[in-house]
């Protein structure tokens, strides 16, 4: 929750005369990411809790026992400052921690330590690929807070028989980033999140592969076109829905898409759109209405008396940032001659960028095409991470392609064979061994000639048709040769060789 959401929306009945093409989708995001520190935000407990028994990473501080005193984890502040700097934010001279008071079983001390009216940093911007070209998404604020514990509902979330609570997660450092409502479609929201994730990973402050490391709240409303720009936040014509606690990137896009359809249907039926909170049910791809939300004033925020304000501006000036996605994208185009699209894809994920640089030397262009276009698609299809792919195997595959030992089609077959082995957890064979095993070596001239002779012998009618000048007969014969060689020859070679070997026309 940010102070921005204090605004109440007008909630008037929408003008039924406005057709939906005249509407505009307004989206803002609140993104919570776990900072990848070794210890928690205010105590020395380890953050490496995921495979351990419940309530084994706890101490009096993160349990909030009376008399315990929190101390700020310097590393967490450093990480948060890196994020603020990378998002081009202004770091406040003085920021402070506040207590957000509420009662819930995942928060045994009755309050969460967060930042309220004096956040770490404000007024940033992150550039993304928008629906209509490059777009600057404004960042309202960046602040730090502690994660609450985790509730485990036994017997389903709808009507659990009982609920267990695990405080291992309580006190893990979170960074919350709030955007202005600058996004205009679910796809833009997804691209914003991808860019944000990449930026955080380049900074080495976040590990997106850890379960539950990212959670998103999304605000969405549909306004008459131009209304929002004219009247601004807080004076919307129609109510705004906040979708809480979405835990995956794909989930955000799905939830927003569902919500647009739902809201458009209400508008079409001339029903009033109220400002509400909804939950995303990932398994069903829908949002459902949830309990009415507390208002800001219900939380009785006040400055945390056990922690001093942070004065970190000067420190922040001295923090150096590593190369970030935009800089690396520019470098890939410059250094490797990557196309803008390939450069964007390859640098959009740190692991992919690192992988590309390991294999690029074989042939920059060939490597860019095969990593960005072929490998990425095959990995996604099988849900395999790029870190599991061996760069040396991939280098060998690129060499086989470069040396013309195999055709592109066979290259894909080899790659698929290797990835299928990976998926099954087997030890992968080297690409050259796969080529032998699958008999994919490119047929040499002699081999090709033999197959062509075979086809000429088997297809006298087509040969005769070709001789009489029917061009389509040639395509048919090429197809026959390709089939017999199972893609181990280039169609261009087959075409050329067939023309040379077929009897010439008498006309
Ligand atoms: Zn602790």
XYZ file of C-alpha atoms and ligand atoms in Angstrom:
508
model
C 0.000 0.000 0.000
C 1.257 3.430 -0.803
C -0.071 6.809 0.307
C -1.062 7.281 -3.313
C -3.914 4.853 -2.859
C -5.452 7.187 -0.252
C -7.256 8.791 -3.129
C -10.877 7.946 -3.418
C -12.344 7.471 -6.843
C -15.473 9.224 -7.967
C -17.398 6.001 -8.704
C -19.966 7.748 -10.895
C -22.103 5.793 -13.300
C -20.128 5.663 -16.547
C -21.504 7.395 -19.561
C -23.201 4.570 -21.479
C -22.734 6.408 -24.740
C -19.004 5.898 -24.697
C -18.172 2.938 -26.922
C -15.402 0.685 -25.706
C -12.988 1.684 -28.497
C -13.055 5.112 -26.920
C -11.822 3.713 -23.627
C -8.344 3.526 -22.281
C -6.806 1.052 -19.855
C -4.899 2.619 -16.953
C -2.501 0.348 -15.054
C -0.136 0.980 -12.160
C 1.950 -1.626 -10.332
C 3.297 -2.154 -6.839
C 6.107 -4.676 -6.981
C 7.579 -6.387 -3.931
C 10.885 -8.188 -4.362
C 12.925 -10.042 -1.779
C 16.434 -8.654 -1.570
C 18.942 -11.471 -1.837
C 20.891 -10.790 1.368
C 22.357 -13.549 3.550
C 20.568 -12.404 6.699
C 17.202 -10.825 7.492
C 16.475 -7.086 7.550
C 16.662 -6.499 11.323
C 18.356 -9.607 12.790
C 21.043 -12.175 12.021
C 18.730 -15.031 11.039
C 19.598 -16.702 7.743
C 17.400 -15.942 4.731
C 18.068 -19.382 3.243
C 14.862 -20.869 4.623
C 13.111 -22.468 1.678
C 14.029 -26.126 2.163
C 14.086 -26.038 5.962
C 11.540 -26.983 8.598
C 9.048 -24.270 9.597
C 10.032 -21.840 12.359
C 13.707 -22.810 12.404
C 15.028 -19.458 11.111
C 13.654 -17.276 13.882
C 14.873 -15.282 16.862
C 13.316 -12.866 19.396
C 13.764 -9.954 16.969
C 12.018 -11.351 13.902
C 9.403 -12.921 16.216
C 8.880 -9.453 17.706
C 9.209 -10.605 21.330
C 8.951 -7.822 23.933
C 12.268 -6.129 24.668
C 13.978 -7.248 21.447
C 15.681 -4.511 19.446
C 15.944 -4.450 15.644
C 19.162 -3.382 13.871
C 19.184 -2.452 10.206
C 21.058 -4.800 7.876
C 23.560 -2.570 6.066
C 23.737 -4.888 3.062
C 19.977 -4.648 2.582
C 20.153 -0.840 2.574
C 23.030 -0.967 0.097
C 21.020 -3.270 -2.187
C 17.963 -1.006 -1.932
C 20.104 2.022 -2.792
C 21.468 0.215 -5.845
C 17.899 -0.384 -6.998
C 16.922 3.244 -6.352
C 19.933 4.448 -8.293
C 19.344 2.062 -11.207
C 15.738 3.284 -11.386
C 16.990 6.866 -11.591
C 15.313 7.816 -8.305
C 16.065 10.734 -6.018
C 17.258 9.366 -2.662
C 15.790 11.347 0.235
C 18.171 13.187 2.568
C 16.467 11.437 5.436
C 14.209 8.426 5.288
C 12.705 6.517 8.152
C 11.098 3.247 9.140
C 7.514 3.254 10.380
C 5.259 0.770 12.070
C 2.239 -0.319 10.096
C -0.161 -1.688 12.679
C -2.556 -4.477 11.888
C -3.519 -7.830 13.259
C -3.016 -10.926 11.183
C -1.616 -14.352 12.088
C 1.383 -13.962 9.747
C 2.477 -10.953 11.788
C 2.778 -12.058 15.397
C 4.092 -8.747 16.699
C 1.041 -6.844 15.482
C 2.903 -4.473 13.220
C 5.138 -4.552 10.162
C 8.236 -2.374 9.957
C 8.015 -0.536 6.652
C 8.568 2.942 5.262
C 5.667 5.336 4.947
C 5.862 9.091 4.444
C 9.651 9.182 4.269
C 10.571 6.419 1.824
C 14.117 5.666 0.756
C 13.757 7.208 -2.702
C 11.204 8.848 -5.002
C 10.624 10.078 -8.556
C 12.412 7.483 -10.666
C 11.939 6.236 -14.181
C 12.429 2.945 -16.024
C 12.468 2.863 -19.802
C 10.654 -0.039 -21.440
C 9.532 -1.171 -24.861
C 6.005 0.267 -24.876
C 3.109 -0.638 -27.167
C 3.972 2.400 -29.258
C 7.758 2.556 -29.133
C 10.087 3.233 -26.227
C 8.339 4.448 -23.110
C 9.425 5.948 -19.815
C 7.481 4.515 -16.879
C 7.633 6.789 -13.853
C 8.499 5.255 -10.488
C 6.651 6.996 -7.651
C 8.700 5.598 -4.803
C 11.055 2.875 -3.666
C 10.959 1.751 -0.058
C 12.151 -1.043 2.200
C 10.102 -3.253 4.500
C 10.132 -6.637 6.188
C 8.297 -9.644 4.806
C 5.625 -11.131 7.088
C 5.472 -14.852 7.873
C 3.819 -17.407 5.659
C 0.453 -19.060 6.232
C -0.061 -22.621 5.070
C -3.741 -23.455 4.646
C -4.470 -27.148 5.029
C -7.364 -28.434 2.966
C -7.484 -25.710 0.317
C -7.436 -21.916 0.537
C -11.216 -21.525 0.204
C -12.285 -23.418 3.286
C -9.163 -24.679 5.030
C -9.594 -27.167 7.862
C -6.831 -25.407 9.723
C -3.948 -23.070 9.015
C -0.296 -23.360 10.013
C 2.042 -20.419 10.342
C 5.736 -20.365 9.483
C 7.799 -17.358 10.595
C 10.924 -18.333 8.661
C 10.023 -15.714 6.075
C 9.231 -13.035 8.685
C 11.852 -10.289 8.480
C 13.238 -11.099 5.025
C 14.135 -7.751 3.424
C 11.709 -6.600 0.769
C 11.918 -3.702 -1.579
C 8.665 -2.202 -2.779
C 8.589 -0.256 -6.027
C 5.469 1.699 -6.944
C 4.851 2.990 -10.470
C 2.704 5.861 -11.612
C -0.328 4.614 -13.597
C 1.653 4.878 -16.831
C 1.019 1.424 -18.276
C -1.688 1.018 -20.896
C -1.999 -2.730 -21.508
C -1.306 -6.075 -19.806
C 1.537 -6.624 -22.288
C 3.170 -3.363 -21.286
C 2.837 -4.401 -17.637
C 4.545 -7.701 -18.430
C 7.363 -5.951 -20.282
C 7.809 -3.530 -17.405
C 8.157 -6.445 -14.984
C 10.612 -8.245 -17.246
C 12.750 -5.132 -17.496
C 12.558 -4.556 -13.757
C 13.515 -8.162 -13.030
C 16.438 -7.964 -15.445
C 17.622 -4.727 -13.838
C 17.462 -6.205 -10.343
C 19.315 -9.312 -11.461
C 22.035 -7.314 -13.196
C 22.464 -5.513 -9.866
C 22.861 -8.942 -8.195
C 20.360 -8.019 -5.488
C 17.524 -10.362 -6.446
C 17.064 -13.980 -7.474
C 13.897 -14.437 -9.502
C 14.256 -18.221 -9.495
C 13.517 -18.411 -5.766
C 9.913 -19.323 -5.069
C 7.877 -16.404 -3.724
C 10.651 -13.849 -4.298
C 8.337 -11.556 -6.268
C 4.790 -10.407 -5.547
C 2.811 -7.813 -7.434
C -0.294 -5.737 -6.674
C -1.812 -4.265 -9.822
C -4.181 -1.302 -10.054
C -6.366 -1.234 -13.107
C -9.256 0.851 -14.361
C -10.863 1.599 -17.697
C -11.431 5.294 -18.315
C -12.852 7.225 -21.246
C -9.966 7.992 -23.576
C -8.103 11.124 -22.553
C -9.974 11.440 -19.244
C -7.056 10.330 -17.126
C -4.587 12.651 -18.766
C -6.958 15.586 -18.344
C -8.160 14.994 -14.788
C -5.328 13.009 -13.180
C -5.105 10.420 -10.448
C -7.887 10.472 -7.862
C -10.489 11.969 -10.181
C -11.153 8.936 -12.318
C -14.514 8.647 -14.001
C -14.799 4.957 -13.162
C -13.661 3.010 -10.102
C -10.277 1.358 -9.857
C -9.640 -2.264 -8.937
C -6.608 -3.369 -6.993
C -5.595 -6.987 -7.666
C -3.567 -8.220 -4.702
C -0.663 -10.567 -4.340
C -0.023 -11.935 -7.809
C 3.044 -14.118 -7.590
C 4.253 -14.565 -11.167
C 5.012 -12.443 -14.214
C 2.631 -14.404 -16.399
C 0.027 -14.135 -13.625
C 0.084 -10.338 -13.810
C -0.651 -10.325 -17.530
C -3.401 -12.935 -17.122
C -5.046 -11.180 -14.164
C -5.062 -7.826 -15.954
C -6.447 -9.336 -19.165
C -9.225 -11.031 -17.204
C -10.003 -7.824 -15.338
C -10.263 -5.778 -18.556
C -12.856 -8.203 -19.944
C -14.787 -8.163 -16.659
C -14.800 -4.377 -16.412
C -15.707 -3.911 -20.077
C -18.675 -6.251 -19.620
C -19.858 -4.177 -16.660
C -19.505 -0.991 -18.688
C -21.465 -2.540 -21.536
C -24.239 -3.498 -19.113
C -24.140 0.063 -17.791
C -23.275 -1.126 -14.307
C -21.419 1.034 -11.847
C -17.718 0.277 -11.410
C -16.784 0.524 -7.756
C -13.266 0.811 -6.430
C -12.531 -2.568 -4.861
C -9.871 -5.099 -4.042
C -9.813 -8.424 -5.815
C -7.697 -11.560 -5.631
C -6.178 -13.430 -8.546
C -6.839 -17.177 -8.569
C -3.842 -18.378 -10.545
C -5.141 -21.899 -11.170
C -8.353 -20.596 -12.759
C -6.975 -17.443 -14.376
C -9.693 -15.250 -12.848
C -9.983 -12.532 -10.192
C -12.484 -12.812 -7.358
C -13.845 -10.202 -5.014
C -12.210 -10.137 -1.583
C -12.854 -8.610 1.846
C -13.066 -4.858 1.905
C -9.670 -3.413 2.390
C -8.351 -1.423 5.302
C -7.796 2.238 4.556
C -4.441 3.875 5.189
C -5.685 5.488 8.389
C -6.595 2.081 9.818
C -2.912 1.187 9.981
C -2.030 3.973 12.449
C 1.420 4.444 10.974
C 3.989 6.014 13.274
C 7.812 6.232 13.169
C 9.522 3.079 14.463
C 10.906 4.200 17.839
C 13.661 1.545 17.933
C 15.359 2.623 14.692
C 17.100 5.854 13.795
C 16.282 7.639 10.554
C 18.488 6.705 7.587
C 20.777 9.356 6.123
C 22.314 7.575 3.168
C 22.460 10.150 0.346
C 26.207 10.590 0.467
C 26.842 6.868 0.704
C 24.580 6.366 -2.306
C 26.672 8.804 -4.357
C 29.650 6.486 -3.905
C 27.890 3.279 -4.810
C 28.897 2.107 -8.253
C 26.492 0.263 -10.473
C 27.408 -2.594 -12.795
C 26.518 -2.555 -16.487
C 22.711 -2.495 -16.738
C 20.467 -4.018 -19.450
C 20.259 -0.898 -21.667
C 24.025 -0.417 -21.642
C 24.611 -4.064 -22.389
C 22.082 -3.962 -25.224
C 23.951 -1.062 -26.811
C 27.246 -2.892 -26.339
C 25.902 -6.110 -27.941
C 24.911 -4.137 -31.041
C 28.239 -2.370 -31.119
C 30.605 -5.187 -30.172
C 28.887 -8.198 -31.752
C 26.847 -6.512 -34.466
C 23.592 -7.909 -33.020
C 20.337 -6.669 -34.543
C 18.275 -4.434 -32.199
C 15.793 -7.268 -31.662
C 18.431 -9.885 -30.909
C 20.263 -7.473 -28.607
C 17.041 -6.777 -26.696
C 16.192 -10.450 -26.322
C 19.707 -11.514 -25.352
C 20.170 -8.779 -22.731
C 16.614 -9.053 -21.375
C 17.786 -11.837 -19.072
C 21.160 -11.752 -17.361
C 21.707 -15.508 -17.639
C 20.975 -15.446 -21.355
C 23.330 -12.497 -21.887
C 26.116 -14.277 -20.015
C 25.492 -17.444 -22.002
C 25.628 -15.575 -25.307
C 28.948 -13.985 -24.456
C 30.372 -17.437 -23.705
C 29.443 -18.801 -27.130
C 29.574 -15.679 -29.341
C 33.191 -16.143 -30.440
C 32.339 -19.026 -32.772
C 30.437 -16.607 -35.008
C 28.644 -13.560 -33.541
C 25.697 -13.599 -35.935
C 25.201 -17.353 -36.042
C 25.354 -17.466 -32.236
C 22.885 -14.582 -31.841
C 20.355 -16.238 -34.140
C 20.718 -19.652 -32.575
C 20.567 -18.434 -28.957
C 17.843 -15.783 -29.323
C 15.611 -17.501 -31.856
C 16.135 -21.238 -31.583
C 17.563 -22.109 -28.166
C 15.322 -19.739 -26.200
C 12.153 -21.109 -27.774
C 13.183 -24.730 -27.219
C 14.123 -23.996 -23.583
C 10.830 -22.249 -22.880
C 8.884 -25.057 -24.517
C 10.495 -27.559 -22.145
C 10.617 -25.215 -19.136
C 14.382 -25.623 -18.814
C 16.619 -22.854 -17.460
C 19.469 -21.561 -19.613
C 21.892 -22.238 -16.753
C 21.388 -25.979 -17.321
C 22.567 -25.753 -20.926
C 26.281 -26.417 -21.352
C 28.035 -23.583 -23.251
C 30.703 -25.983 -24.523
C 28.049 -28.233 -26.076
C 26.437 -25.231 -27.666
C 29.776 -24.030 -29.028
C 30.280 -27.449 -30.596
C 26.829 -27.308 -32.169
C 27.562 -23.858 -33.622
C 30.854 -25.158 -35.012
C 29.091 -28.080 -36.721
C 26.717 -25.587 -38.325
C 29.464 -23.158 -39.285
C 31.602 -25.913 -40.822
C 28.578 -27.111 -42.791
C 28.771 -30.559 -41.229
C 25.019 -30.472 -40.582
C 22.136 -28.473 -42.022
C 20.069 -25.982 -39.960
C 17.271 -28.519 -39.815
C 19.583 -31.194 -38.409
C 20.972 -28.590 -35.974
C 17.510 -28.137 -34.496
C 17.161 -31.906 -34.234
C 20.468 -32.202 -32.364
C 19.479 -29.371 -30.013
C 16.112 -30.950 -29.283
C 17.771 -34.303 -28.627
C 20.154 -32.704 -26.127
C 17.402 -30.738 -24.376
C 15.179 -33.797 -24.132
C 18.053 -35.617 -22.431
C 18.475 -32.649 -20.081
C 14.783 -32.647 -19.266
C 14.964 -36.299 -18.304
C 17.981 -35.623 -16.124
C 20.352 -37.757 -18.225
C 23.945 -36.883 -18.984
C 23.938 -35.123 -22.313
C 25.888 -36.432 -25.231
C 28.136 -34.028 -27.146
C 26.537 -32.657 -30.333
C 28.987 -34.509 -32.585
C 28.033 -37.793 -30.881
C 24.357 -36.921 -31.383
C 25.018 -36.317 -35.077
C 26.469 -39.840 -35.384
C 23.775 -41.444 -33.257
C 20.959 -39.781 -35.187
C 22.763 -40.183 -38.513
C 22.440 -36.494 -39.282
C 25.777 -35.793 -40.978
C 25.170 -33.840 -44.131
C 25.099 -36.108 -47.154
C 28.207 -35.476 -49.267
C 28.035 -34.895 -53.025
C 28.334 -38.607 -53.740
C 25.654 -39.485 -51.226
C 23.405 -36.805 -52.645
C 23.972 -37.978 -56.210
C 23.121 -41.537 -55.214
C 19.823 -40.442 -53.692
C 19.024 -38.271 -56.711
C 19.650 -41.201 -59.020
C 17.385 -43.333 -56.874
C 14.594 -40.751 -57.076
C 15.049 -40.309 -60.829
C 14.696 -44.082 -61.179
C 11.571 -44.202 -59.039
C 9.742 -41.227 -60.534
C 9.840 -41.586 -64.325
C 6.608 -39.630 -64.789
C 7.903 -36.586 -62.881
C 11.179 -36.746 -64.787
C 9.268 -36.827 -68.046
C 7.081 -33.906 -66.924
C 10.204 -31.903 -66.107
C 11.687 -32.722 -69.485
C 8.533 -31.374 -71.092
C 9.030 -28.106 -69.239
C 6.700 -28.488 -66.249
C 8.508 -26.552 -63.520
C 6.413 -27.934 -60.626
C 7.804 -31.388 -61.348
C 11.186 -30.137 -60.137
C 9.718 -29.071 -56.782
C 8.165 -32.486 -56.427
C 11.500 -34.194 -57.086
C 13.304 -31.889 -54.616
C 10.695 -32.881 -52.032
C 11.319 -36.577 -52.716
C 15.087 -36.163 -52.235
C 14.607 -34.136 -49.035
C 12.335 -36.837 -47.671
C 14.802 -39.615 -48.422
C 17.688 -37.685 -46.827
C 15.580 -36.583 -43.810
C 16.789 -32.992 -44.080
C 20.494 -33.899 -44.161
C 20.979 -31.830 -47.324
C 20.320 -28.202 -48.181
C 17.268 -27.735 -50.420
C 19.347 -25.288 -52.511
C 22.001 -27.949 -53.178
C 19.347 -30.494 -54.106
C 17.714 -28.072 -56.485
C 21.004 -27.233 -58.213
C 22.195 -30.828 -58.444
C 18.844 -32.103 -59.721
C 18.868 -29.559 -62.568
C 22.346 -30.742 -63.498
C 21.474 -34.434 -63.405
C 17.990 -34.472 -64.938
C 17.739 -35.103 -68.654
C 17.412 -31.810 -70.481
C 14.177 -30.925 -72.179
C 13.838 -31.555 -75.907
C 11.931 -28.327 -76.385
Zn 15.612 -13.334 13.503
